Amino acid sequence: MEDAATPVSAQKQAASPRRAPSQQRSRERVERMLAAASALIAEQGSDAMRMGEVAERAGVSIGSLYQFFPDKRAIIWALAERYTAESQSCISAALAGISDAERLQSAFSELVDIYYRLFLAEPVIRDIWSGTQADKALRQLELADSRANAEFLSAVLKRLRPAADPATLETTAFLVWQMGEAAMRLAISVERQEGDRLVAAYKRMALRELLAE
Amino acid sequence: MEDAATPVSAQKQAASPRRAPSQQRSRERVERMLAAASALIAEQGSDAMRMGEVAERAGVSIGSLYQFFPDKRAIIWALAERYTAESQSCISAALAGISDAERLQSAFSELVDIYYRLFLAEPVIRDIWSGTQADKALRQLELADSRANAEFLSAVLKRLRPAADPATLETTAFLVWQMGEAAMRLAISVERQEGDRLVAAYKRMALRELLAE
DNA sequence: GCATAAACGTGATTAATCCTCACATTTGCA
DNA sequence: TGCAAATGTGAGGATTAATCACGTTTATGC
């Protein structure tokens, strides 16, 4: 886990390569950098987050920051990757082994609620996934994450409806999942009450689709 | 129309006010600025669009540009507003007067196809609505646009299902519409073939919801 | 025609930021 | 102990959005 979230993976993006922290000392510093970035994003949003501020709050120089993160987006990317890794294990656990409609219904409903509460409560997640569309690397991360989660869902669907075309089920699962993320983003951007209604409506819509013959 | 798209409306945003073009001369210049911006966005994306480049290509000074647009986002906003105004009239026309399920089905299906083709064909639209989430003013514009379009749709639904709770129908229409925009954004960001499948799946899902008892 | 105010036009300059780089320091290890 | 690699530093380069003081054009009243 500490390994997976290592910022070196941010190289996948585009910028010049950066060293991965190999010493204990620097690993701790990188943690401080991420923590500082997280705090600043929570306070002002990732757009207003200044690299100098991150460095200052982490107690490192701006140069050290750039030693481990090729650019500003890489920091955000690293935070996003942690969240996706964490949530993916939750989701796989919640959907594992389900093979009847009732359990799918309750598990899915609960999953949506958990996600919704998470989005409402965590300003950092909200900020990062709001800006997703603007950043190619983040978008790719979200797509990959979504595909992975949709796979758990389509696995359940295939068990529930063995006669149906598997490819169609996969498309359905992916779409339902993406619609869910969009519904969350929408729900948190409107009044709380309307958001609740929208999430409920999404649940109905998604379940109707998932449980349809 | 020329009036509605006037960049003075960009004042609604946040930046310092700017003069609205009142002379013929300046109105033509503003058109040139918007055209230049549109071309640059089509070529390189709005992020890479430089204000100096816009001015140069429009044949005006950077100062003139800022005389009519308080900031960079205002230009993009003005372009976005034109597109929304244009599409809204199309949508209202397509959905007007529908009061039976068959016609709703065919009209909705056609509308989705039109939108999808538009997104595929117009790089400017694609760019602007991709970056929507990152910009508050654009997000508001899209939300308002979506609400307006959803209203056309919910009007149809209310005629189709007079016994149903109107508030629920409104929420459904809004959600279906937003899901549609999200589906479009998703579809154009993946391989063409998968995009087609996703749009088709969205259509099925949306129509199932819209025509449900 | 003339005067005057308002609208318009200009581009060098300012300000804010991301990011680099030449050099100093610390750590792991033979 | 000594050296190579890793790590740390922060002044400064580079980019670019946005300003502003001043010059020019247009509309309008007489």
Tab-separated table of C-alpha atoms (C1' of nucleotides) in Angstrom:
chain	number	residue	atom	x	y	z
A	1	MET	CA	0.000	0.000	0.000
A	2	GLU	CA	2.783	2.381	0.911
A	3	ASP	CA	4.426	1.081	-2.185
A	4	ALA	CA	1.464	1.480	-4.483
A	5	ALA	CA	0.943	5.103	-3.524
A	6	THR	CA	4.550	5.957	-4.217
A	7	PRO	CA	4.641	9.106	-6.292
A	8	VAL	CA	7.036	7.600	-8.781
A	9	SER	CA	3.996	6.166	-10.469
A	10	ALA	CA	3.162	9.713	-11.374
A	11	GLN	CA	5.748	9.276	-14.074
A	12	LYS	CA	2.995	7.622	-16.057
A	13	GLN	CA	1.810	11.102	-16.756
A	14	ALA	CA	3.989	13.187	-18.975
A	15	ALA	CA	6.542	15.213	-17.064
A	16	SER	CA	10.202	14.503	-16.518
A	17	PRO	CA	10.958	11.531	-14.271
A	18	ARG	CA	11.521	11.950	-10.589
A	19	ARG	CA	13.291	9.838	-8.086
A	20	ALA	CA	11.307	7.501	-5.886
A	21	PRO	CA	12.070	7.960	-2.205
A	22	SER	CA	14.299	5.080	-1.155
A	23	GLN	CA	15.407	6.235	2.254
A	24	GLN	CA	13.242	6.219	5.338
A	25	ARG	CA	13.887	9.912	5.841
A	26	SER	CA	12.658	10.921	2.431
A	27	ARG	CA	9.655	8.625	2.606
A	28	GLU	CA	8.572	10.472	5.703
A	29	ARG	CA	9.123	13.782	3.974
A	30	VAL	CA	7.024	12.697	1.020
A	31	GLU	CA	4.277	11.784	3.450
A	32	ARG	CA	4.493	15.256	4.926
A	33	MET	CA	4.277	16.770	1.454
A	34	LEU	CA	1.162	14.798	0.652
A	35	ALA	CA	-0.370	15.642	4.002
A	36	ALA	CA	0.341	19.326	3.464
A	37	ALA	CA	-1.135	19.208	-0.010
A	38	SER	CA	-4.192	17.413	1.285
A	39	ALA	CA	-4.725	20.007	3.990
A	40	LEU	CA	-4.334	22.886	1.573
A	41	ILE	CA	-6.735	21.333	-0.908
A	42	ALA	CA	-9.255	20.856	1.862
A	43	GLU	CA	-8.906	24.503	2.823
A	44	GLN	CA	-8.815	26.246	-0.529
A	45	GLY	CA	-9.153	23.733	-3.321
A	46	SER	CA	-6.438	22.277	-5.504
A	47	ASP	CA	-6.508	25.181	-7.885
A	48	ALA	CA	-5.570	27.671	-5.196
A	49	MET	CA	-2.999	25.317	-3.751
A	50	ARG	CA	0.446	26.835	-4.279
A	51	MET	CA	3.521	24.692	-4.559
A	52	GLY	CA	5.422	27.055	-2.313
A	53	GLU	CA	2.755	26.739	0.319
A	54	VAL	CA	2.848	22.975	0.159
A	55	ALA	CA	6.601	23.000	0.624
A	56	GLU	CA	6.424	25.470	3.473
A	57	ARG	CA	3.722	23.603	5.332
A	58	ALA	CA	5.522	20.310	4.842
A	59	GLY	CA	8.660	21.897	6.189
A	60	VAL	CA	10.686	21.223	3.061
A	61	SER	CA	12.107	23.347	0.318
A	62	ILE	CA	10.404	23.820	-3.000
A	63	GLY	CA	13.263	21.906	-4.579
A	64	SER	CA	12.594	18.838	-2.449
A	65	LEU	CA	8.993	18.905	-3.481
A	66	TYR	CA	9.958	18.784	-7.124
A	67	GLN	CA	12.436	16.030	-6.421
A	68	PHE	CA	9.611	13.615	-5.827
A	69	PHE	CA	6.780	15.112	-7.819
A	70	PRO	CA	7.431	16.149	-11.401
A	71	ASP	CA	4.779	18.813	-11.278
A	72	LYS	CA	1.809	20.102	-9.388
A	73	ARG	CA	-0.638	17.677	-10.938
A	74	ALA	CA	1.480	14.759	-9.818
A	75	ILE	CA	0.784	15.591	-6.187
A	76	ILE	CA	-2.921	15.643	-6.801
A	77	TRP	CA	-2.623	12.484	-8.823
A	78	ALA	CA	-0.827	10.737	-5.973
A	79	LEU	CA	-3.570	11.702	-3.535
A	80	ALA	CA	-6.208	10.543	-5.992
A	81	GLU	CA	-4.485	7.219	-6.463
A	82	ARG	CA	-4.583	6.557	-2.741
A	83	TYR	CA	-8.270	7.207	-2.582
A	84	THR	CA	-9.025	4.978	-5.546
A	85	ALA	CA	-6.917	2.141	-4.191
A	86	GLU	CA	-8.663	2.381	-0.860
A	87	SER	CA	-12.173	2.560	-2.263
A	88	GLN	CA	-11.578	-0.223	-4.745
A	89	SER	CA	-10.959	-2.746	-2.026
A	90	CYS	CA	-14.137	-1.644	-0.255
A	91	ILE	CA	-16.144	-2.057	-3.416
A	92	SER	CA	-14.761	-5.415	-4.334
A	93	ALA	CA	-15.549	-6.612	-0.821
A	94	ALA	CA	-19.084	-5.246	-0.922
A	95	LEU	CA	-19.912	-6.942	-4.209
A	96	ALA	CA	-17.976	-10.180	-3.801
A	97	GLY	CA	-19.962	-13.379	-3.962
A	98	ILE	CA	-23.329	-11.792	-4.607
A	99	SER	CA	-25.487	-13.972	-6.791
A	100	ASP	CA	-29.078	-13.007	-6.156
A	101	ALA	CA	-31.088	-9.924	-6.948
A	102	GLU	CA	-32.047	-9.032	-3.380
A	103	ARG	CA	-28.491	-8.973	-2.135
A	104	LEU	CA	-27.346	-7.020	-5.144
A	105	GLN	CA	-30.055	-4.489	-4.504
A	106	SER	CA	-29.141	-3.955	-0.876
A	107	ALA	CA	-25.398	-4.015	-1.474
A	108	PHE	CA	-25.622	-1.561	-4.343
A	109	SER	CA	-27.879	0.744	-2.404
A	110	GLU	CA	-25.533	0.727	0.521
A	111	LEU	CA	-22.537	1.310	-1.707
A	112	VAL	CA	-24.158	4.368	-3.230
A	113	ASP	CA	-24.939	5.737	0.208
A	114	ILE	CA	-21.379	5.212	1.360
A	115	TYR	CA	-20.028	6.955	-1.697
A	116	TYR	CA	-22.433	9.826	-1.304
A	117	ARG	CA	-21.522	10.356	2.320
A	118	LEU	CA	-17.861	10.151	1.429
A	119	PHE	CA	-18.245	12.811	-1.221
A	120	LEU	CA	-20.185	15.008	1.151
A	121	ALA	CA	-17.724	14.648	3.988
A	122	GLU	CA	-14.364	14.712	2.236
A	123	PRO	CA	-13.524	18.051	0.652
A	124	VAL	CA	-10.337	16.663	-0.840
A	125	ILE	CA	-12.092	13.862	-2.686
A	126	ARG	CA	-14.701	16.303	-3.835
A	127	ASP	CA	-12.155	18.739	-5.125
A	128	ILE	CA	-10.041	16.163	-6.880
A	129	TRP	CA	-12.886	14.411	-8.619
A	130	SER	CA	-14.483	17.671	-9.584
A	131	GLY	CA	-11.395	18.727	-11.450
A	132	THR	CA	-11.022	15.302	-12.973
A	133	GLN	CA	-12.275	16.272	-16.373
A	134	ALA	CA	-9.701	18.972	-16.821
A	135	ASP	CA	-6.663	16.799	-16.194
A	136	LYS	CA	-5.848	14.001	-18.597
A	137	ALA	CA	-3.917	11.916	-16.128
A	138	LEU	CA	-6.645	12.178	-13.524
A	139	ARG	CA	-9.238	11.322	-16.084
A	140	GLN	CA	-7.323	8.211	-17.040
A	141	LEU	CA	-7.006	7.245	-13.411
A	142	GLU	CA	-10.700	7.676	-12.864
A	143	LEU	CA	-11.548	5.717	-15.979
A	144	ALA	CA	-9.271	2.857	-14.995
A	145	ASP	CA	-10.725	2.873	-11.501
A	146	SER	CA	-14.216	2.939	-12.851
A	147	ARG	CA	-13.525	0.061	-15.194
A	148	ALA	CA	-12.145	-1.977	-12.367
A	149	ASN	CA	-15.170	-1.311	-10.215
A	150	ALA	CA	-17.512	-1.955	-13.105
A	151	GLU	CA	-15.867	-5.328	-13.497
A	152	PHE	CA	-16.896	-6.328	-10.006
A	153	LEU	CA	-20.397	-5.264	-10.860
A	154	SER	CA	-20.503	-7.033	-14.195
A	155	ALA	CA	-19.225	-10.201	-12.546
A	156	VAL	CA	-22.302	-10.109	-10.345
A	157	LEU	CA	-24.542	-9.421	-13.315
A	158	LYS	CA	-23.136	-12.346	-15.227
A	159	ARG	CA	-23.988	-14.609	-12.350
A	160	LEU	CA	-27.462	-13.142	-12.076
A	161	ARG	CA	-28.230	-13.301	-15.776
A	162	PRO	CA	-26.137	-16.068	-17.285
A	163	ALA	CA	-28.201	-16.046	-20.461
A	164	ALA	CA	-27.516	-12.417	-21.300
A	165	ASP	CA	-24.770	-11.275	-23.631
A	166	PRO	CA	-21.648	-10.762	-21.485
A	167	ALA	CA	-20.402	-7.816	-23.522
A	168	THR	CA	-23.694	-6.012	-23.046
A	169	LEU	CA	-23.565	-6.639	-19.326
A	170	GLU	CA	-20.076	-5.214	-19.192
A	171	THR	CA	-21.147	-2.088	-21.010
A	172	THR	CA	-24.137	-1.737	-18.743
A	173	ALA	CA	-22.056	-2.136	-15.618
A	174	PHE	CA	-19.494	0.412	-16.788
A	175	LEU	CA	-22.165	2.897	-17.759
A	176	VAL	CA	-24.080	2.458	-14.513
A	177	TRP	CA	-20.912	3.024	-12.579
A	178	GLN	CA	-19.920	6.118	-14.496
A	179	MET	CA	-23.431	7.469	-14.188
A	180	GLY	CA	-23.088	6.938	-10.464
A	181	GLU	CA	-19.946	9.022	-10.295
A	182	ALA	CA	-21.613	11.716	-12.367
A	183	ALA	CA	-24.685	11.595	-10.135
A	184	MET	CA	-22.485	12.053	-7.074
A	185	ARG	CA	-20.722	15.021	-8.591
A	186	LEU	CA	-24.064	16.493	-9.464
A	187	ALA	CA	-25.605	15.777	-6.095
A	188	ILE	CA	-22.872	17.497	-4.132
A	189	SER	CA	-23.014	20.564	-6.317
A	190	VAL	CA	-26.654	21.366	-5.555
A	191	GLU	CA	-28.614	21.943	-2.373
A	192	ARG	CA	-28.398	19.070	0.039
A	193	GLN	CA	-32.079	18.234	-0.223
A	194	GLU	CA	-32.077	18.109	-3.996
A	195	GLY	CA	-28.868	16.142	-3.895
A	196	ASP	CA	-30.514	13.523	-1.726
A	197	ARG	CA	-33.406	13.245	-4.148
A	198	LEU	CA	-31.063	12.940	-7.102
A	199	VAL	CA	-29.066	10.200	-5.452
A	200	ALA	CA	-32.263	8.355	-4.641
A	201	ALA	CA	-33.429	8.755	-8.226
A	202	TYR	CA	-30.098	7.468	-9.479
A	203	LYS	CA	-30.423	4.430	-7.266
A	204	ARG	CA	-33.850	3.634	-8.677
A	205	MET	CA	-32.660	4.160	-12.216
A	206	ALA	CA	-29.523	2.088	-11.791
A	207	LEU	CA	-31.241	-0.768	-10.022
A	208	ARG	CA	-34.001	-0.847	-12.601
A	209	GLU	CA	-31.306	-1.266	-15.206
A	210	LEU	CA	-29.219	-3.750	-13.275
A	211	LEU	CA	-32.150	-5.965	-12.339
A	212	ALA	CA	-33.960	-5.696	-15.662
A	213	GLU	CA	-34.596	-8.897	-17.506
B	1	MET	CA	-29.277	36.602	-30.619
B	2	GLU	CA	-26.427	38.983	-31.206
B	3	ASP	CA	-27.652	40.674	-28.104
B	4	ALA	CA	-27.926	37.595	-25.937
B	5	ALA	CA	-24.415	36.457	-26.679
B	6	THR	CA	-22.935	39.816	-25.844
B	7	PRO	CA	-19.945	39.308	-23.603
B	8	VAL	CA	-21.179	41.804	-21.072
B	9	SER	CA	-23.157	38.948	-19.613
B	10	ALA	CA	-19.853	37.513	-18.556
B	11	GLN	CA	-20.065	40.018	-15.738
B	12	LYS	CA	-22.308	37.517	-14.017
B	13	GLN	CA	-19.156	35.702	-13.157
B	14	ALA	CA	-16.873	37.368	-10.699
B	15	ALA	CA	-14.266	39.558	-12.345
B	16	SER	CA	-14.273	43.297	-12.698
B	17	PRO	CA	-16.891	44.691	-15.069
B	18	ARG	CA	-16.112	45.347	-18.680
B	19	ARG	CA	-17.709	47.573	-21.202
B	20	ALA	CA	-20.280	46.156	-23.567
B	21	PRO	CA	-19.522	46.957	-27.187
B	22	SER	CA	-21.893	49.708	-28.227
B	23	GLN	CA	-20.430	50.747	-31.532
B	24	GLN	CA	-20.638	48.768	-34.716
B	25	ARG	CA	-16.889	48.785	-34.997
B	26	SER	CA	-16.300	47.227	-31.630
B	27	ARG	CA	-19.065	44.700	-32.069
B	28	GLU	CA	-17.282	43.421	-35.128
B	29	ARG	CA	-14.023	43.307	-33.231
B	30	VAL	CA	-15.594	41.304	-30.445
B	31	GLU	CA	-16.837	38.870	-33.046
B	32	ARG	CA	-13.320	38.538	-34.358
B	33	MET	CA	-12.031	37.901	-30.853
B	34	LEU	CA	-14.548	35.156	-30.296
B	35	ALA	CA	-13.818	33.638	-33.678
B	36	ALA	CA	-10.099	33.688	-32.965
B	37	ALA	CA	-10.629	32.094	-29.578
B	38	SER	CA	-12.855	29.448	-31.098
B	39	ALA	CA	-10.274	28.602	-33.731
B	40	LEU	CA	-7.489	28.392	-31.182
B	41	ILE	CA	-9.536	26.175	-28.897
B	42	ALA	CA	-10.295	23.898	-31.815
B	43	GLU	CA	-6.609	23.675	-32.611
B	44	GLN	CA	-5.025	23.326	-29.214
B	45	GLY	CA	-7.678	23.287	-26.524
B	46	SER	CA	-8.768	26.096	-24.264
B	47	ASP	CA	-6.026	25.436	-21.784
B	48	ALA	CA	-3.310	26.056	-24.319
B	49	MET	CA	-5.116	29.066	-25.721
B	50	ARG	CA	-3.088	32.164	-24.945
B	51	MET	CA	-4.679	35.551	-24.596
B	52	GLY	CA	-1.929	37.127	-26.643
B	53	GLU	CA	-2.558	34.665	-29.410
B	54	VAL	CA	-6.262	35.385	-29.388
B	55	ALA	CA	-5.573	39.099	-29.673
B	56	GLU	CA	-3.021	38.635	-32.401
B	57	ARG	CA	-5.219	36.361	-34.474
B	58	ALA	CA	-8.193	38.679	-34.023
B	59	GLY	CA	-6.011	41.557	-35.146
B	60	VAL	CA	-6.490	43.535	-31.954
B	61	SER	CA	-4.298	44.448	-29.037
B	62	ILE	CA	-4.285	42.559	-25.801
B	63	GLY	CA	-5.774	45.616	-24.154
B	64	SER	CA	-8.781	45.574	-26.433
B	65	LEU	CA	-9.374	41.959	-25.606
B	66	TYR	CA	-9.500	42.766	-21.924
B	67	GLN	CA	-11.751	45.712	-22.603
B	68	PHE	CA	-14.592	43.360	-23.435
B	69	PHE	CA	-13.688	40.221	-21.537
B	70	PRO	CA	-12.748	40.529	-17.880
B	71	ASP	CA	-10.558	37.455	-18.036
B	72	LYS	CA	-9.701	34.406	-20.031
B	73	ARG	CA	-12.567	32.342	-18.724
B	74	ALA	CA	-15.025	34.981	-19.832
B	75	ILE	CA	-14.161	34.316	-23.452
B	76	ILE	CA	-14.758	30.624	-23.052
B	77	TRP	CA	-17.930	31.371	-21.149
B	78	ALA	CA	-19.210	33.574	-23.951
B	79	LEU	CA	-18.606	30.818	-26.477
B	80	ALA	CA	-20.307	28.308	-24.222
B	81	GLU	CA	-23.305	30.548	-23.805
B	82	ARG	CA	-23.787	30.731	-27.547
B	83	TYR	CA	-23.769	26.993	-27.862
B	84	THR	CA	-26.232	26.499	-25.040
B	85	ALA	CA	-28.602	29.104	-26.403
B	86	GLU	CA	-28.490	27.499	-29.801
B	87	SER	CA	-28.985	23.959	-28.582
B	88	GLN	CA	-31.740	24.906	-26.202
B	89	SER	CA	-33.983	26.069	-28.985
B	90	CYS	CA	-33.336	22.822	-30.875
B	91	ILE	CA	-34.249	20.770	-27.849
B	92	SER	CA	-37.366	22.672	-27.018
B	93	ALA	CA	-38.489	22.242	-30.610
B	94	ALA	CA	-37.752	18.535	-30.627
B	95	LEU	CA	-39.720	17.862	-27.457
B	96	ALA	CA	-42.551	20.339	-27.894
B	97	GLY	CA	-46.030	18.933	-27.975
B	98	ILE	CA	-45.089	15.307	-27.464
B	99	SER	CA	-47.715	13.458	-25.483
B	100	ASP	CA	-47.365	9.790	-26.262
B	101	ALA	CA	-44.683	7.257	-25.445
B	102	GLU	CA	-43.801	6.312	-29.001
B	103	ARG	CA	-43.072	9.840	-30.065
B	104	LEU	CA	-41.111	10.519	-26.915
B	105	GLN	CA	-39.051	7.442	-27.597
B	106	SER	CA	-38.196	8.413	-31.140
B	107	ALA	CA	-37.640	12.084	-30.357
B	108	PHE	CA	-35.419	11.311	-27.391
B	109	SER	CA	-33.446	8.779	-29.348
B	110	GLU	CA	-32.897	11.219	-32.158
B	111	LEU	CA	-31.922	13.972	-29.742
B	112	VAL	CA	-29.274	11.784	-28.175
B	113	ASP	CA	-27.883	10.925	-31.589
B	114	ILE	CA	-27.736	14.568	-32.569
B	115	TYR	CA	-25.953	15.470	-29.379
B	116	TYR	CA	-23.504	12.636	-29.754
B	117	ARG	CA	-22.654	13.583	-33.301
B	118	LEU	CA	-22.277	17.195	-32.244
B	119	PHE	CA	-19.854	16.253	-29.499
B	120	LEU	CA	-17.893	14.065	-31.878
B	121	ALA	CA	-17.709	16.679	-34.589
B	122	GLU	CA	-17.161	19.909	-32.675
B	123	PRO	CA	-13.820	20.113	-30.911
B	124	VAL	CA	-14.738	23.417	-29.321
B	125	ILE	CA	-17.856	22.065	-27.692
B	126	ARG	CA	-15.951	19.034	-26.584
B	127	ASP	CA	-13.193	21.086	-25.069
B	128	ILE	CA	-15.465	23.511	-23.303
B	129	TRP	CA	-17.758	20.934	-21.788
B	130	SER	CA	-14.856	18.761	-20.770
B	131	GLY	CA	-13.386	21.523	-18.697
B	132	THR	CA	-16.767	22.418	-17.304
B	133	GLN	CA	-16.215	20.871	-13.913
B	134	ALA	CA	-13.140	22.920	-13.229
B	135	ASP	CA	-14.732	26.314	-13.787
B	136	LYS	CA	-17.460	27.490	-11.464
B	137	ALA	CA	-19.076	29.858	-13.915
B	138	LEU	CA	-19.146	27.241	-16.641
B	139	ARG	CA	-20.550	24.706	-14.259
B	140	GLN	CA	-23.334	27.078	-13.337
B	141	LEU	CA	-24.055	27.725	-16.984
B	142	GLU	CA	-24.237	24.043	-17.711
B	143	LEU	CA	-26.452	23.404	-14.718
B	144	ALA	CA	-28.840	26.171	-15.710
B	145	ASP	CA	-28.893	24.903	-19.270
B	146	SER	CA	-29.490	21.386	-18.107
B	147	ARG	CA	-32.320	22.465	-15.851
B	148	ALA	CA	-33.948	24.308	-18.696
B	149	ASN	CA	-33.693	21.304	-20.975
B	150	ALA	CA	-34.888	18.983	-18.247
B	151	GLU	CA	-37.921	21.156	-17.915
B	152	PHE	CA	-38.908	20.475	-21.503
B	153	LEU	CA	-38.512	16.812	-20.791
B	154	SER	CA	-40.453	16.856	-17.543
B	155	ALA	CA	-43.261	18.718	-19.259
B	156	VAL	CA	-43.581	15.776	-21.611
B	157	LEU	CA	-43.423	13.315	-18.737
B	158	LYS	CA	-46.162	15.122	-16.875
B	159	ARG	CA	-48.392	14.802	-19.907
B	160	LEU	CA	-47.510	11.140	-20.275
B	161	ARG	CA	-47.980	10.245	-16.639
B	162	PRO	CA	-50.438	12.711	-15.136
B	163	ALA	CA	-50.950	10.540	-12.086
B	164	ALA	CA	-47.306	10.560	-11.052
B	165	ASP	CA	-45.836	12.967	-8.525
B	166	PRO	CA	-44.700	16.048	-10.476
B	167	ALA	CA	-41.687	16.674	-8.255
B	168	THR	CA	-40.439	13.153	-8.825
B	169	LEU	CA	-40.856	13.552	-12.557
B	170	GLU	CA	-38.844	16.752	-12.446
B	171	THR	CA	-36.048	15.083	-10.547
B	172	THR	CA	-36.093	12.171	-12.956
B	173	ALA	CA	-35.961	14.438	-15.983
B	174	PHE	CA	-33.092	16.445	-14.553
B	175	LEU	CA	-31.152	13.352	-13.630
B	176	VAL	CA	-31.739	11.699	-16.985
B	177	TRP	CA	-30.543	14.803	-18.718
B	178	GLN	CA	-27.423	15.147	-16.626
B	179	MET	CA	-26.677	11.481	-17.072
B	180	GLY	CA	-26.937	12.084	-20.775
B	181	GLU	CA	-24.350	14.817	-20.693
B	182	ALA	CA	-22.104	12.618	-18.598
B	183	ALA	CA	-22.618	9.728	-20.997
B	184	MET	CA	-21.639	11.946	-23.906
B	185	ARG	CA	-18.498	13.107	-22.170
B	186	LEU	CA	-17.652	9.520	-21.397
B	187	ALA	CA	-18.436	8.280	-24.889
B	188	ILE	CA	-16.181	10.755	-26.617
B	189	SER	CA	-13.294	9.987	-24.295
B	190	VAL	CA	-13.100	6.313	-25.214
B	191	GLU	CA	-12.701	4.411	-28.468
B	192	ARG	CA	-15.350	5.230	-30.999
B	193	GLN	CA	-16.820	1.731	-30.967
B	194	GLU	CA	-17.135	1.593	-27.203
B	195	GLY	CA	-18.526	5.098	-27.233
B	196	ASP	CA	-21.263	4.021	-29.591
B	197	ARG	CA	-22.139	1.103	-27.352
B	198	LEU	CA	-22.217	3.342	-24.291
B	199	VAL	CA	-24.489	5.857	-25.947
B	200	ALA	CA	-26.806	3.055	-27.021
B	201	ALA	CA	-26.800	1.685	-23.493
B	202	TYR	CA	-27.558	5.123	-22.108
B	203	LYS	CA	-30.495	5.441	-24.474
B	204	ARG	CA	-31.929	2.137	-23.293
B	205	MET	CA	-31.410	3.068	-19.676
B	206	ALA	CA	-32.870	6.538	-20.012
B	207	LEU	CA	-35.883	5.399	-22.003
B	208	ARG	CA	-36.565	2.598	-19.579
B	209	GLU	CA	-36.660	5.197	-16.838
B	210	LEU	CA	-38.649	7.753	-18.779
B	211	LEU	CA	-41.266	5.293	-19.952
B	212	ALA	CA	-41.495	3.340	-16.723
B	213	GLU	CA	-44.851	3.172	-15.092
C	1	DG	C1'	-18.006	72.864	-38.923
C	2	DC	C1'	-16.422	72.575	-34.139
C	3	DA	C1'	-16.093	71.116	-29.423
C	4	DT	C1'	-16.483	67.840	-26.084
C	5	DA	C1'	-17.326	63.629	-23.730
C	6	DA	C1'	-17.546	58.991	-24.028
C	7	DA	C1'	-16.106	54.906	-26.147
C	8	DC	C1'	-12.402	52.591	-27.982
C	9	DG	C1'	-7.448	51.031	-28.800
C	10	DT	C1'	-2.609	50.164	-27.471
C	11	DG	C1'	1.379	47.487	-25.669
C	12	DA	C1'	4.990	47.945	-22.281
C	13	DT	C1'	4.798	46.616	-17.721
C	14	DT	C1'	3.406	44.283	-13.436
C	15	DA	C1'	2.459	40.346	-10.727
C	16	DA	C1'	1.881	35.767	-9.778
C	17	DT	C1'	3.474	31.122	-10.250
C	18	DC	C1'	5.366	26.976	-11.818
C	19	DC	C1'	9.510	24.787	-12.186
C	20	DT	C1'	14.817	24.425	-12.878
C	21	DC	C1'	19.458	24.084	-11.657
C	22	DA	C1'	23.964	24.565	-9.713
C	23	DC	C1'	25.589	23.504	-5.614
C	24	DA	C1'	25.544	21.821	-0.513
C	25	DT	C1'	24.544	18.107	2.657
C	26	DT	C1'	23.418	13.483	4.288
C	27	DT	C1'	23.155	8.557	3.933
C	28	DG	C1'	24.290	3.823	2.734
C	29	DC	C1'	27.905	0.815	1.989
C	30	DA	C1'	32.395	-1.480	0.536
D	1	DT	C1'	37.005	5.891	6.344
D	2	DG	C1'	35.815	7.391	1.915
D	3	DC	C1'	33.070	7.645	-1.937
D	4	DA	C1'	28.926	7.413	-4.799
D	5	DA	C1'	24.264	7.966	-4.692
D	6	DA	C1'	20.506	10.023	-2.708
D	7	DT	C1'	18.700	13.943	-0.814
D	8	DG	C1'	18.114	19.012	0.247
D	9	DT	C1'	18.157	24.027	-0.918
D	10	DG	C1'	16.277	28.463	-2.608
D	11	DA	C1'	17.494	32.140	-5.764
D	12	DG	C1'	16.231	32.820	-10.247
D	13	DG	C1'	14.443	31.689	-15.113
D	14	DA	C1'	10.412	31.434	-17.879
D	15	DT	C1'	5.709	31.827	-18.891
D	16	DT	C1'	1.542	34.214	-19.016
D	17	DA	C1'	-2.700	36.402	-17.250
D	18	DA	C1'	-4.086	40.957	-16.459
D	19	DT	C1'	-3.343	46.205	-15.682
D	20	DC	C1'	-2.997	51.004	-16.714
D	21	DA	C1'	-1.624	55.402	-18.368
D	22	DC	C1'	-2.105	57.508	-22.393
D	23	DG	C1'	-3.318	58.101	-27.405
D	24	DT	C1'	-7.224	57.773	-31.020
D	25	DT	C1'	-11.904	57.492	-32.902
D	26	DT	C1'	-16.807	58.146	-32.735
D	27	DA	C1'	-21.217	60.159	-31.494
D	28	DT	C1'	-23.662	64.215	-30.257
D	29	DG	C1'	-25.196	68.974	-29.353
D	30	DC	C1'	-24.752	73.432	-31.106
